Short mmCIF file of C-alpha atoms in Angstrom, two decimals:
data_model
loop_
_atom_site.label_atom_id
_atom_site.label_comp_id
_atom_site.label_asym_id
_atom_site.label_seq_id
_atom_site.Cartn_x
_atom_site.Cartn_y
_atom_site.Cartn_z
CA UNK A 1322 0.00 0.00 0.00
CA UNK A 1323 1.54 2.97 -1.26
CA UNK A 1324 0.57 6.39 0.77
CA UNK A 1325 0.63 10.50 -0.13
CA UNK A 1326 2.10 12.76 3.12
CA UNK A 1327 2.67 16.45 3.27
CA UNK A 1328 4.85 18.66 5.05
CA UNK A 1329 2.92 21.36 6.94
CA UNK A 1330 4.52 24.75 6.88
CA UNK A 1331 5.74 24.05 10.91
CA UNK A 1332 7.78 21.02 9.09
CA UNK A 1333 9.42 22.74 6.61
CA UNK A 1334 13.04 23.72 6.56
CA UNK A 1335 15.16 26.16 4.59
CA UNK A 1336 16.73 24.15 1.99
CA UNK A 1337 14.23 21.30 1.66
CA UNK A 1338 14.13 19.44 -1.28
CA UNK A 1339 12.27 16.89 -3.11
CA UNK A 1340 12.51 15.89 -6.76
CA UNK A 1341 10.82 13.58 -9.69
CA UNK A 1342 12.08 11.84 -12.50
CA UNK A 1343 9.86 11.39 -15.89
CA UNK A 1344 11.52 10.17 -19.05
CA UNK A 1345 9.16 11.79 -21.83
CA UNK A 1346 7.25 9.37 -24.67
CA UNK A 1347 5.35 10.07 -27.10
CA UNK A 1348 2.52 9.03 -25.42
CA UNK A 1349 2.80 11.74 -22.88
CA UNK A 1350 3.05 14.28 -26.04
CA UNK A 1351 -0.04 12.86 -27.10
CA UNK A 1352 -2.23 12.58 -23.90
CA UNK A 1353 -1.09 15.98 -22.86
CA UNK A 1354 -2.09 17.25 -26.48
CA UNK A 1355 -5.57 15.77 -26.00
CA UNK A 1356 -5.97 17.02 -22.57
CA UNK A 1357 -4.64 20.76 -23.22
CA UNK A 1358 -5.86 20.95 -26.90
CA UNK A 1359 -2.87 21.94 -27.72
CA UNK A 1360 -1.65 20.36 -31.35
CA UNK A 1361 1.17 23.17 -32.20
CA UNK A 1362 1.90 20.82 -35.41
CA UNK A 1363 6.01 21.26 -33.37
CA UNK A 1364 4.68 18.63 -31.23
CA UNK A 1365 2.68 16.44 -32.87
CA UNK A 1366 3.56 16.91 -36.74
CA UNK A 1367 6.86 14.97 -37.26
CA UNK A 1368 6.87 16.04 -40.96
CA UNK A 1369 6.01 19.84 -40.09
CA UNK A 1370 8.73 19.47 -37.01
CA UNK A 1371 11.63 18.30 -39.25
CA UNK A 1372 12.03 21.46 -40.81
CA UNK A 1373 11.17 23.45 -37.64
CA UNK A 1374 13.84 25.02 -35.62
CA UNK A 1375 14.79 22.23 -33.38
CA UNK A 1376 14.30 19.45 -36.44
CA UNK A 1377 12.07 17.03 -34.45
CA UNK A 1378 9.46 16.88 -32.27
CA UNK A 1379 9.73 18.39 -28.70
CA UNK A 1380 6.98 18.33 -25.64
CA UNK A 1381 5.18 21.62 -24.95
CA UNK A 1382 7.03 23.53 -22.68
CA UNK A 1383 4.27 22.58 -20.09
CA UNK A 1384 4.42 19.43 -19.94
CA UNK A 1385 7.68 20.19 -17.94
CA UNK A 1386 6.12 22.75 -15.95
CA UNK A 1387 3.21 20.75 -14.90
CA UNK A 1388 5.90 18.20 -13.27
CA UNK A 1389 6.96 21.11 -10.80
CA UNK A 1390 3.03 21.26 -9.89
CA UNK A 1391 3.28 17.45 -9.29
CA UNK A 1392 5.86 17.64 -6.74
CA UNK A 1393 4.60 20.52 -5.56
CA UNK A 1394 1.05 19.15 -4.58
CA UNK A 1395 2.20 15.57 -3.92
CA UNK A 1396 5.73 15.80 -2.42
CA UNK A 1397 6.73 19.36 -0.90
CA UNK A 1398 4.74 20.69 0.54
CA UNK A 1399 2.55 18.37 -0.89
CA UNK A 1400 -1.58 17.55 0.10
CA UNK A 1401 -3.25 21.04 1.05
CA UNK A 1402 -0.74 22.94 -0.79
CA UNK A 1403 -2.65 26.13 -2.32
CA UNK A 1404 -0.50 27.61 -5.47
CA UNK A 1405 -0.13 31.14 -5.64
CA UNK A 1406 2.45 32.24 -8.09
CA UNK A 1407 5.34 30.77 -10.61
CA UNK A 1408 7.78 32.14 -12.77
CA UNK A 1409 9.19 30.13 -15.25
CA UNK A 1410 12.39 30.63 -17.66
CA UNK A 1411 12.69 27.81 -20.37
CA UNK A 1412 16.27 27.25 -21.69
CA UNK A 1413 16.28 24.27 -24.11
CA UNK A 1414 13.51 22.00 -25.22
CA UNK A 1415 12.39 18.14 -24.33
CA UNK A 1416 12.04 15.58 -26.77
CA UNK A 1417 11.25 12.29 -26.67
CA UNK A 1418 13.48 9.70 -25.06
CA UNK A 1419 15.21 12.91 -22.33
CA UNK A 1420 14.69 11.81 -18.58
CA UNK A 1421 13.29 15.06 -16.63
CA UNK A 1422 14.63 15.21 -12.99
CA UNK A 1423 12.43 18.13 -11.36
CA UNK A 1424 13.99 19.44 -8.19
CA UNK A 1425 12.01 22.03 -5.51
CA UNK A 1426 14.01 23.43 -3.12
CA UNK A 1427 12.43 25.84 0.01
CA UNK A 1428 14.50 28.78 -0.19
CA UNK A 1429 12.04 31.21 2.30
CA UNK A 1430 9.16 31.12 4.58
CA UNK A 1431 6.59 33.59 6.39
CA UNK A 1432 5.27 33.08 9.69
CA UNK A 1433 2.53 35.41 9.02
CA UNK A 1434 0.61 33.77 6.19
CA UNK A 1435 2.47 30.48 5.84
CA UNK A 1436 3.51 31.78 2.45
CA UNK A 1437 6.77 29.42 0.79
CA UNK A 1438 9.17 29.94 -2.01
CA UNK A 1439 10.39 27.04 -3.69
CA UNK A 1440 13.56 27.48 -6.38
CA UNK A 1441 12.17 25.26 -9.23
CA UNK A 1442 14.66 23.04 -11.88
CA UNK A 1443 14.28 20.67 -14.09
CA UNK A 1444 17.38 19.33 -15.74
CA UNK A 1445 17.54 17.07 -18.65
CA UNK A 1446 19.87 13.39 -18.43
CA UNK A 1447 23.18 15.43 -19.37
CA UNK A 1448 22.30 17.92 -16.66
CA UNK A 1449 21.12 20.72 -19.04
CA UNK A 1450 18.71 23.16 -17.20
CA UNK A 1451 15.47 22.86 -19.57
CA UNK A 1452 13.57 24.92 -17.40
CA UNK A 1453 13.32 27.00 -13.90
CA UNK A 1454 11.78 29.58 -11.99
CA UNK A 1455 10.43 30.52 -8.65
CA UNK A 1456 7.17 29.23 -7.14
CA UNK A 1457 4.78 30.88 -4.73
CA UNK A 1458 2.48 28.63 -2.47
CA UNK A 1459 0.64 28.66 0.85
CA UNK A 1460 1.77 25.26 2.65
CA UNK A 1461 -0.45 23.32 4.39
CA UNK A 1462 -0.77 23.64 8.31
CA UNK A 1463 -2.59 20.77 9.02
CA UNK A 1464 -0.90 16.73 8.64
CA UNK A 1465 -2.14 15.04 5.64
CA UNK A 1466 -0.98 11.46 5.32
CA UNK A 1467 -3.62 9.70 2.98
CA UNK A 1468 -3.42 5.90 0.48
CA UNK A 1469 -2.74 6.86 -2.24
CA UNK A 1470 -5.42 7.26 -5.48
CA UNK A 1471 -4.84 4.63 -7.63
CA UNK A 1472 -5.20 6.29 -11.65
CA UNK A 1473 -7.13 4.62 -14.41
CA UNK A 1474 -5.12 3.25 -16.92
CA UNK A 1475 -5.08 5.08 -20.12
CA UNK A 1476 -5.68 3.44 -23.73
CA UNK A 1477 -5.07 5.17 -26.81
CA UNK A 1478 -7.03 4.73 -30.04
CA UNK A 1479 -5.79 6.04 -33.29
CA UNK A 1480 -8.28 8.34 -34.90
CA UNK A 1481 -10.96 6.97 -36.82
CA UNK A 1482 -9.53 5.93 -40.20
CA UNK A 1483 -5.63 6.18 -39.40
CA UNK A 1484 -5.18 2.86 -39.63
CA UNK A 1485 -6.73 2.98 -43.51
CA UNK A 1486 -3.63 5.27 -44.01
CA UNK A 1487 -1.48 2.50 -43.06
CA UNK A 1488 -3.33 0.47 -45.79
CA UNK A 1489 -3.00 3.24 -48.25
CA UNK A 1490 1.06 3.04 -47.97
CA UNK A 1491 0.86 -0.44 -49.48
CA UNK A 1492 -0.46 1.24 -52.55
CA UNK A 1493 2.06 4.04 -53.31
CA UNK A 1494 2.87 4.13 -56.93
CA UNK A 1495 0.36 1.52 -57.86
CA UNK A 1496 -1.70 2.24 -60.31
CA UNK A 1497 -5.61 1.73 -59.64
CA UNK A 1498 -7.31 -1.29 -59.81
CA UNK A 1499 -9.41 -2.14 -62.85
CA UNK A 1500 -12.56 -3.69 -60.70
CA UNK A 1501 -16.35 -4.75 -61.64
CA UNK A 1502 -18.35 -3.39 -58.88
CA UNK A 1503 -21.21 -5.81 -58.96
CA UNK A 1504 -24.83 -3.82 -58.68
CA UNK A 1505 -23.96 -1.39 -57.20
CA UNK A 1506 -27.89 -0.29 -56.93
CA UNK A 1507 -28.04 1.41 -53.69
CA UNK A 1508 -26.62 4.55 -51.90
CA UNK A 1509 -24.04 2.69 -49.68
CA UNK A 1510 -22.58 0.19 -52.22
CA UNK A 1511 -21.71 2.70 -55.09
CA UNK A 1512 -20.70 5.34 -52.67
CA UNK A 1513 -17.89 3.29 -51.61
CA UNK A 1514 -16.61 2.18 -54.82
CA UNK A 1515 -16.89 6.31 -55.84
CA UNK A 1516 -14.83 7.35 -52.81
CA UNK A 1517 -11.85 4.57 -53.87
CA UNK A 1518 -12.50 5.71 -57.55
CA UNK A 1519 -11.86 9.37 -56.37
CA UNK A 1520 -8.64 8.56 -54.48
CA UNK A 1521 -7.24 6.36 -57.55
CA UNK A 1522 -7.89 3.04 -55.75
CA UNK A 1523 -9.46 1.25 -58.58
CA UNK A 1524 -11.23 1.98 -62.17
CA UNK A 1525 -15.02 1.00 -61.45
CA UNK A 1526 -16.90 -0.66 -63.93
CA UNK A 1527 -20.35 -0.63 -62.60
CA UNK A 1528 -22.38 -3.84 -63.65
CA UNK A 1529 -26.13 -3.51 -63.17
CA UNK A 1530 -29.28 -2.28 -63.77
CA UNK A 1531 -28.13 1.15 -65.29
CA UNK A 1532 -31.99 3.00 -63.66
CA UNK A 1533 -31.28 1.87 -60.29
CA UNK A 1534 -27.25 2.68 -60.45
CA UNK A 1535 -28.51 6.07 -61.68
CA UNK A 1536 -30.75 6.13 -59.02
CA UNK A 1537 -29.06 5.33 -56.32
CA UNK A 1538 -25.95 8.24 -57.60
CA UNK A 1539 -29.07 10.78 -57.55
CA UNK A 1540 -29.67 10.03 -54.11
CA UNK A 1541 -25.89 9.41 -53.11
CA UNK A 1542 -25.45 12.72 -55.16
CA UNK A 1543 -22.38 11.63 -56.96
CA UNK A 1544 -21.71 12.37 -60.50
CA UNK A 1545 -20.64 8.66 -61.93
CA UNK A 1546 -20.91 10.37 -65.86
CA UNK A 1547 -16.89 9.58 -66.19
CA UNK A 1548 -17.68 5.61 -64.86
CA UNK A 1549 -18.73 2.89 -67.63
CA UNK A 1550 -21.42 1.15 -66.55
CA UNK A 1551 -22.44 -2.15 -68.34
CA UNK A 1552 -26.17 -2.75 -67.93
CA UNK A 1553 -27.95 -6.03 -66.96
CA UNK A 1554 -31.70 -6.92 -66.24
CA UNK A 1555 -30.90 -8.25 -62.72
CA UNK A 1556 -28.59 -8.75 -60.01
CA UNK A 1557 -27.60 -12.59 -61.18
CA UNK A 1558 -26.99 -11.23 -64.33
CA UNK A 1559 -24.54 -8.69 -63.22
CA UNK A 1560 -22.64 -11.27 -61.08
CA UNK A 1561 -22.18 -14.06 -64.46
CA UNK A 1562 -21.29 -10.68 -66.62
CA UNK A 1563 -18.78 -9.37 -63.59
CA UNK A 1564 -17.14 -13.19 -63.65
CA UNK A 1565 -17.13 -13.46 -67.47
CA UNK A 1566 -14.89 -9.79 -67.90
CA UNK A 1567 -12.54 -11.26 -65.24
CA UNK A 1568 -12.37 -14.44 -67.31
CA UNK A 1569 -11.49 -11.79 -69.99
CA UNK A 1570 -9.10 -10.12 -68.32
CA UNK A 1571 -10.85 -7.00 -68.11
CA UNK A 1572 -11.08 -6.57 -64.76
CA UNK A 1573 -8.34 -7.29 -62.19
CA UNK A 1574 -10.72 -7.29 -59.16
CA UNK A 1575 -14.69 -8.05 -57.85
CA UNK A 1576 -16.54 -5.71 -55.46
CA UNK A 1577 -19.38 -6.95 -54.22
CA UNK A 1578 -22.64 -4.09 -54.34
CA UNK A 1579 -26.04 -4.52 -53.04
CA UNK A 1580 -26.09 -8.73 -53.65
CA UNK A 1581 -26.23 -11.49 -51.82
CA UNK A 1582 -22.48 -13.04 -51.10
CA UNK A 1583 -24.18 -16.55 -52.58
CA UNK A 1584 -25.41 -14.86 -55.28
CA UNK A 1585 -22.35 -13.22 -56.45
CA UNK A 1586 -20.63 -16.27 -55.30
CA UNK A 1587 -22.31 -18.19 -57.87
CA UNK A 1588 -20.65 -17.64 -60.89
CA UNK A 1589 -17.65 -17.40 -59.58
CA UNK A 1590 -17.47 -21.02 -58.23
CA UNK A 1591 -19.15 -22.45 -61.34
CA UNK A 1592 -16.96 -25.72 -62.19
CA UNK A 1593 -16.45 -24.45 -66.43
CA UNK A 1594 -17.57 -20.91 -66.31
CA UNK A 1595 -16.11 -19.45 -63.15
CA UNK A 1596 -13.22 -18.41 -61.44
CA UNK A 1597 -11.36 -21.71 -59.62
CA UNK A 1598 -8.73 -22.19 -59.21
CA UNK A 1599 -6.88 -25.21 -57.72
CA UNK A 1600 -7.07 -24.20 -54.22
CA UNK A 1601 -10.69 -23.33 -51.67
CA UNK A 1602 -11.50 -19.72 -51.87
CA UNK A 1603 -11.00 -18.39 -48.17
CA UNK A 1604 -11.51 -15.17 -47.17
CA UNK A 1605 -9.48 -13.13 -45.03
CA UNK A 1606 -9.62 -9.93 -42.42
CA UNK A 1607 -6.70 -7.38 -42.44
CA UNK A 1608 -7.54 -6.03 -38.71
CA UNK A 1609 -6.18 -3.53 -36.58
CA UNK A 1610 -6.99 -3.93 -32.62
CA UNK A 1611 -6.11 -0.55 -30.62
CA UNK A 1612 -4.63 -2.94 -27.57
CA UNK A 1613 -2.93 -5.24 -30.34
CA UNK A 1614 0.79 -4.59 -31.06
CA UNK A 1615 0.57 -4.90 -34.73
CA UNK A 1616 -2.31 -6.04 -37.67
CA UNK A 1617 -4.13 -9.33 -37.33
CA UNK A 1618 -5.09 -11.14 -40.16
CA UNK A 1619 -8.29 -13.10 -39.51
CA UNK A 1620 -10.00 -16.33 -41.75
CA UNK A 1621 -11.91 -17.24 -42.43
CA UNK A 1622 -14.88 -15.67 -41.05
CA UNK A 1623 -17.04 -14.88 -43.95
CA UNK A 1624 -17.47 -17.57 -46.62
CA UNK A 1625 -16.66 -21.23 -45.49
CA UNK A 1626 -19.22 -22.63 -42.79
CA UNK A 1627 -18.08 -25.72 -41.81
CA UNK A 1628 -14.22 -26.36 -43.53
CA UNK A 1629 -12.75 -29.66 -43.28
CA UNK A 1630 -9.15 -30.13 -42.96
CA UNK A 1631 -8.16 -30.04 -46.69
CA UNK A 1632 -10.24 -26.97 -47.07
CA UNK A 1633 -8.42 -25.78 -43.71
CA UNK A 1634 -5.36 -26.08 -45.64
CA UNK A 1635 -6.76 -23.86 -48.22
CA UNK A 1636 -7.75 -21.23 -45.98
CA UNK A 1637 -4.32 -21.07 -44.11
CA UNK A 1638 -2.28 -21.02 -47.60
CA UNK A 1639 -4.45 -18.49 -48.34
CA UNK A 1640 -3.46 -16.44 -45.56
CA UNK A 1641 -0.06 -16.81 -45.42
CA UNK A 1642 0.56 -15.81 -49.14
CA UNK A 1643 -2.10 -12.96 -48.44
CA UNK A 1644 0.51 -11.71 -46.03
CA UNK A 1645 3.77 -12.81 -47.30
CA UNK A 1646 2.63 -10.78 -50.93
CA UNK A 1647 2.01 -7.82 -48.95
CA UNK A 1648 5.53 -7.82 -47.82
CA UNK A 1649 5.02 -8.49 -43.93
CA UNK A 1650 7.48 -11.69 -43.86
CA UNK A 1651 7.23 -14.81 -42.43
CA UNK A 1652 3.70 -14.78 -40.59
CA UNK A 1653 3.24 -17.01 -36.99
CA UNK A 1654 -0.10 -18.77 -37.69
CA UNK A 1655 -1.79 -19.71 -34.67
CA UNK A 1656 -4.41 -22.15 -35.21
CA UNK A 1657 -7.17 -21.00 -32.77
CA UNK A 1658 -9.92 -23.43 -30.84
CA UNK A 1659 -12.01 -23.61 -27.63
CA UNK A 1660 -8.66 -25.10 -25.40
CA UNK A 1661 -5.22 -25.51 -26.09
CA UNK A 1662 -4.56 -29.16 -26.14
CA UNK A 1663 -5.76 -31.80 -28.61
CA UNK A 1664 -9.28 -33.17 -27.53
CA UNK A 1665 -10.65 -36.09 -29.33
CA UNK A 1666 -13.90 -35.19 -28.77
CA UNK A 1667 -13.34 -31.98 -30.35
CA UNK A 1668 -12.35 -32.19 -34.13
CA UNK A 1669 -10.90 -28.49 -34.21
CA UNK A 1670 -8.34 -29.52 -32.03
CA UNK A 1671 -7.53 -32.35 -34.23
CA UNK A 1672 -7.42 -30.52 -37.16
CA UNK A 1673 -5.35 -27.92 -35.48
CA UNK A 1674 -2.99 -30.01 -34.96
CA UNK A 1675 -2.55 -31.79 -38.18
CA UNK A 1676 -2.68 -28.54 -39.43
CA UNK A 1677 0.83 -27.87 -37.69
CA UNK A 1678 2.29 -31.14 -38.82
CA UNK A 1679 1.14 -30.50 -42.71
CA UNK A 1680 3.19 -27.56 -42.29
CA UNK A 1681 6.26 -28.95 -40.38
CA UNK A 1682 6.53 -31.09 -43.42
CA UNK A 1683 5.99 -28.32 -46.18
CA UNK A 1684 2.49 -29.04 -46.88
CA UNK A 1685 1.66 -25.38 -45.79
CA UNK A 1686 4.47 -22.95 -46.73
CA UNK A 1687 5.91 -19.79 -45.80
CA UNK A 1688 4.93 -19.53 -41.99
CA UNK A 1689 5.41 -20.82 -38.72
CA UNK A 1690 2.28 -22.89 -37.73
CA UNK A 1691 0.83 -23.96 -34.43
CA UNK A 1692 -2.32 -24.99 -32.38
CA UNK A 1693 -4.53 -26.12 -31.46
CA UNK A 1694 -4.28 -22.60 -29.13
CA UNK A 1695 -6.95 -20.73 -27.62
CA UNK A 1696 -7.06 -16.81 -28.57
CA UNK A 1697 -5.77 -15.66 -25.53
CA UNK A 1698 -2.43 -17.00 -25.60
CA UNK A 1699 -2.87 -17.02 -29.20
CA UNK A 1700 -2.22 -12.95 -29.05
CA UNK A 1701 -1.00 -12.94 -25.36
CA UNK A 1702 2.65 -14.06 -24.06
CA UNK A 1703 0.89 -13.83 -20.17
CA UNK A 1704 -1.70 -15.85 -20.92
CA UNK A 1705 0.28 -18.34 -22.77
CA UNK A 1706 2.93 -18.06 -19.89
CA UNK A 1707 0.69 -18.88 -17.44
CA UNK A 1708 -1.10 -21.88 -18.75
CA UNK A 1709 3.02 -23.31 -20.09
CA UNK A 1710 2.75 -22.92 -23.54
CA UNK A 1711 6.53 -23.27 -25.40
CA UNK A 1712 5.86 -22.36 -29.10
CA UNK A 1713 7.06 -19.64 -31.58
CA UNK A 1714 3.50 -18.63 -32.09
CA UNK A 1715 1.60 -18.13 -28.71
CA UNK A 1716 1.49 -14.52 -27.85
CA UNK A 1717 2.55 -12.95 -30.70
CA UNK A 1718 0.21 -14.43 -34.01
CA UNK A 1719 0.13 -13.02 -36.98
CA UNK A 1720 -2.57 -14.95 -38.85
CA UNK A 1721 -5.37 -16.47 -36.36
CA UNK A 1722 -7.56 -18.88 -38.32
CA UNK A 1723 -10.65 -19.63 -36.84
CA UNK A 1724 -12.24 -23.27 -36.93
CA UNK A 1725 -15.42 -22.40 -38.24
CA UNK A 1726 -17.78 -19.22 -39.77
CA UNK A 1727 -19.36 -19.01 -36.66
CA UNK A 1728 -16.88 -18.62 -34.26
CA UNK A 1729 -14.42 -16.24 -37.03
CA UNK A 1730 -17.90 -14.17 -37.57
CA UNK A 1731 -18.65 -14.12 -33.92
CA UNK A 1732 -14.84 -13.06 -33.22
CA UNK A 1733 -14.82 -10.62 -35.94
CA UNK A 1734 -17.86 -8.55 -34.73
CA UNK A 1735 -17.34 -9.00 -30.57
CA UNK A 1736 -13.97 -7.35 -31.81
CA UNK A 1737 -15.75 -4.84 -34.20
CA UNK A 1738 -18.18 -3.46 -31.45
CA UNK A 1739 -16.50 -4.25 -28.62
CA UNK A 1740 -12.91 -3.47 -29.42
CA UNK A 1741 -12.91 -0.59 -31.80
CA UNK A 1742 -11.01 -3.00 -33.80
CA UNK A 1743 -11.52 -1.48 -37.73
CA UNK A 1744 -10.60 -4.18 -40.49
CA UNK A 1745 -10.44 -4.41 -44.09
CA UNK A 1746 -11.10 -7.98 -45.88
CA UNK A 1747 -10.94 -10.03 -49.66
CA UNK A 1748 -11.50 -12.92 -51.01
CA UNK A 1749 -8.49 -14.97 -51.22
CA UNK A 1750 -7.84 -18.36 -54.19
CA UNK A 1751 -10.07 -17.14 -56.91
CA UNK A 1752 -8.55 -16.06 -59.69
CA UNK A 1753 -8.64 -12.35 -58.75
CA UNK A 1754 -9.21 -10.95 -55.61
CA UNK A 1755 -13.14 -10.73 -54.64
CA UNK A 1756 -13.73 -7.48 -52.57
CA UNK A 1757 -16.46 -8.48 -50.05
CA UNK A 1758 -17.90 -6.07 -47.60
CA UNK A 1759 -20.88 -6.30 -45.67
CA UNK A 1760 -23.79 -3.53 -45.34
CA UNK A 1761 -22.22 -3.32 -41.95
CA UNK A 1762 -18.99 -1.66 -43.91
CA UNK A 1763 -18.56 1.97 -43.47
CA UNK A 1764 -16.64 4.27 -46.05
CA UNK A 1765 -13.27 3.65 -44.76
CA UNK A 1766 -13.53 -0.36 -44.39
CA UNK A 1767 -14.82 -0.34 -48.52
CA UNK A 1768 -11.94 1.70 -49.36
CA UNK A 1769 -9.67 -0.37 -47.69
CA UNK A 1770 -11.03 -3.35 -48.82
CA UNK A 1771 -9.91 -2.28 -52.25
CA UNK A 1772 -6.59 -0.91 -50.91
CA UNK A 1773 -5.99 -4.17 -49.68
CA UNK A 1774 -6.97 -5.72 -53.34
CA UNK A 1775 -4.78 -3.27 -55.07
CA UNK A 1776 -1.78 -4.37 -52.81
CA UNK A 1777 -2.20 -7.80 -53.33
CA UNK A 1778 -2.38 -7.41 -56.86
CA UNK A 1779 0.33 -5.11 -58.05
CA UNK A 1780 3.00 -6.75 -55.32
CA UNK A 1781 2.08 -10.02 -56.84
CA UNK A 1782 2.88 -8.69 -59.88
CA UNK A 1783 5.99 -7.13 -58.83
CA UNK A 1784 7.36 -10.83 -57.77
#
């Protein structure tokens, strides 16, 4: 138990001292930004503070200054101190990375009002003064020794849509990607394939009934007179002319509009007419957790119910070459179930486990593969730790493939809503990339959606 005392003004001495140490992060540039409202782009623009006078980014001068109030109300005099007046002189900035040692020192006192002057430093880890001054307070007179507050813990989200610009980088110098949008007949579906159109993200071939795409841009208000639109009588007609330009090589990419996933699904999967190729279509999440170190790819939690192991296969190979394409590496695959250890009663476990064998013996390339594991120590070393888990891929996954669309679907929206986790997603082992989003898909998630298409494509290409 950890307590706060003060030293009443009958305590204090000429000369007393106390003193903090804080080693400034970026994180404390950023809370104290969102607390103050202070974004000077000098502390929280590294491209605007590269050219700025000190050529990086640097803390607000009061962030330093607000230490001195800490020991100040917490050490010396600490609880019940009033604050009255401070001066402050600041000689040479913080940045990120400098450890702050703030030192108050009592240098007079009066009887009469229990008035105190504290000499106020902070120096920086090579002893540089960074700034000083003179504070004024009324010390306490009466003996505070209270436990301690215990602080909430703070958790920083990105802003909505940052993580789409981390998407976006995987596109530089691409050019866009030639893509059917399949009828695209209402407000939401063609508004998203506009908005990538608009920042170069794909060419948009709308495929539909030309009165309702017209329709639904006079009600979007978007101006689609620069898009070609190829008309059809119905929606299952716009998903067998979509599949029949990709068999062409006209398009490079499908975008699923206002249709059902089996429906557009259809023609793709037909045996002579479609898109197969020789491996199960899968598809897979490109997700971004706030309390997650780095992205997540998920699968499959949108297209295969019930996968047995061979299709299992599929959907892991899928994965893996979804992420290894994109440039990320060598992925950890965790194989995800219920419980960590192989059950016989449960066949996810079993297949989990095979599913780490195939790949010890190259049947599954280009990753590091284990389960069965349960998500937590799937994305957590603690959790893993504590139930004596030794494996390369427990607490630190990559890919997490689920063993079923229930539980991946389940997972993926308890994480949507729950989480603020934000994720992009496509069709993986057809021909070309399918880009499948859900009426639940905002803006940002259909544009990234095709970012993620566009990457796949063009780095493919590039290997």
């Amino acid at each position: 138990m950890s307590f706060i005392e003060n030293k009443t003004f009958d305590e204090l001495k000429i000369g007393d001292s106390a003193h903090l140490k804080r080693t400034l992060t970026p994180k404390d540039i950023e809370l104290f930004s969102i607390m103050s409202g202070d974004v000077n782009p000098a502390h929280v623009d590294a491209e605007y503070a590269k050219d700025d006078m000190f050529h990086k980014i640097i803390a607000q001068g009061m962030w330093g200054a607000s230490l001195i109030s800490t020991v100040l109300g917490t050490e010396l005099p600490g609880p019940g101190t009033i604050y009255l007046d401070q001066t402050l002189k600041f000689t040479a900035p913080v940045v990120p990375g400098d450890a702050v040692t703030v030192i108050v020192t009592v240098t007079d006192k009066n009887p009469k009002n229990h008035i105190v002057d504290l000499e106020c430093n902070c120096v920086n880890q090579h002893d540089k003064t960074v700034i000083s001054g003179i504070a004024t307070v009324i010390a306490p007179t009466l003996k505070v020794k209270r436990e301690r507050v215990e602080l909430p813990k703070v958790l920083f989200k990105e802003p909505k849509g940052a993580w789409y610009r981390h998407i976006i980088k995987l596109t530089e110098h691409f050019a866009p990607l030639k893509t059917a949008v399949v009828h695209p007949v209402d407000k939401l579906a063609l508004q998203g394939a506009i908005d990538a159109a608009k920042e170069n993200i794909i060419i948009p071939i709308l495929v539909g009934p030309k009165d309702k795409i017209l329709a639904a841009a006079i009600e979007a208000n978007l101006d689609i007179s620069a898009y070609e639109i190829i008309p059809t009588q119905h929606s299952q007609e716009a998903a067998e002319v979509a599949v029949q330009l990709a068999r062409e090589c006209k398009v490079e990419a499908l975008m699923k509009g206002k249709i059902h996933t089996d429906e557009l699904m259809g023609p793709v999967v037909h045996k002579e007419t479609g898109l197969l190729t020789g491996r199960r279509m899968s598809h897979v999440f490109y997700v971004e957790a706030p309390n997650y170190s780095k992205p997540l790819f998920l699968s499959d939690a949108a297209l295969n119910i019930q996968p047995n192991l061979q299709e299992k296969k599929d959907i892991t190979q899928n994965a893996i070459d979804l992420f290894r394409t994109l440039g990320f590496g060598t992925p950890k695959v965790a194989i995800v179930c219920a419980v960590e250890t192989v059950n016989e009663k449960m066949q996810s476990t079993l297949d989990a486990a095979a599913l780490s064998k195939m790949a010890d013996r190259d049947e599954i390339t280009g990753a590091i593969v284990d389960g069965p594991l349960a998500f937590d120590n799937a994305i957590s070393i603690e959790a893993a730790r504590e139930k004596g888990i030794r494996s390369n891929v427990a607490g630190d996954a990559d890919i997490i493939i689920v063993p079923d669309i229930e539980s991946g679907n389940m997972l993926y929206k308890e994480m949507t809503y729950l989480s603020g986790m934000e994720a992009a997603g496509i069709v993986m082992g057809a021909k070309i990339p399918i880009i499948l989003t859900s009426r639940g898909s905002d803006d940002i998630s259909r544009k990234a959606s095709c970012a993620l298409a566009l990457a796949y494509v063009r780095h493919k290409g590039n290997n």
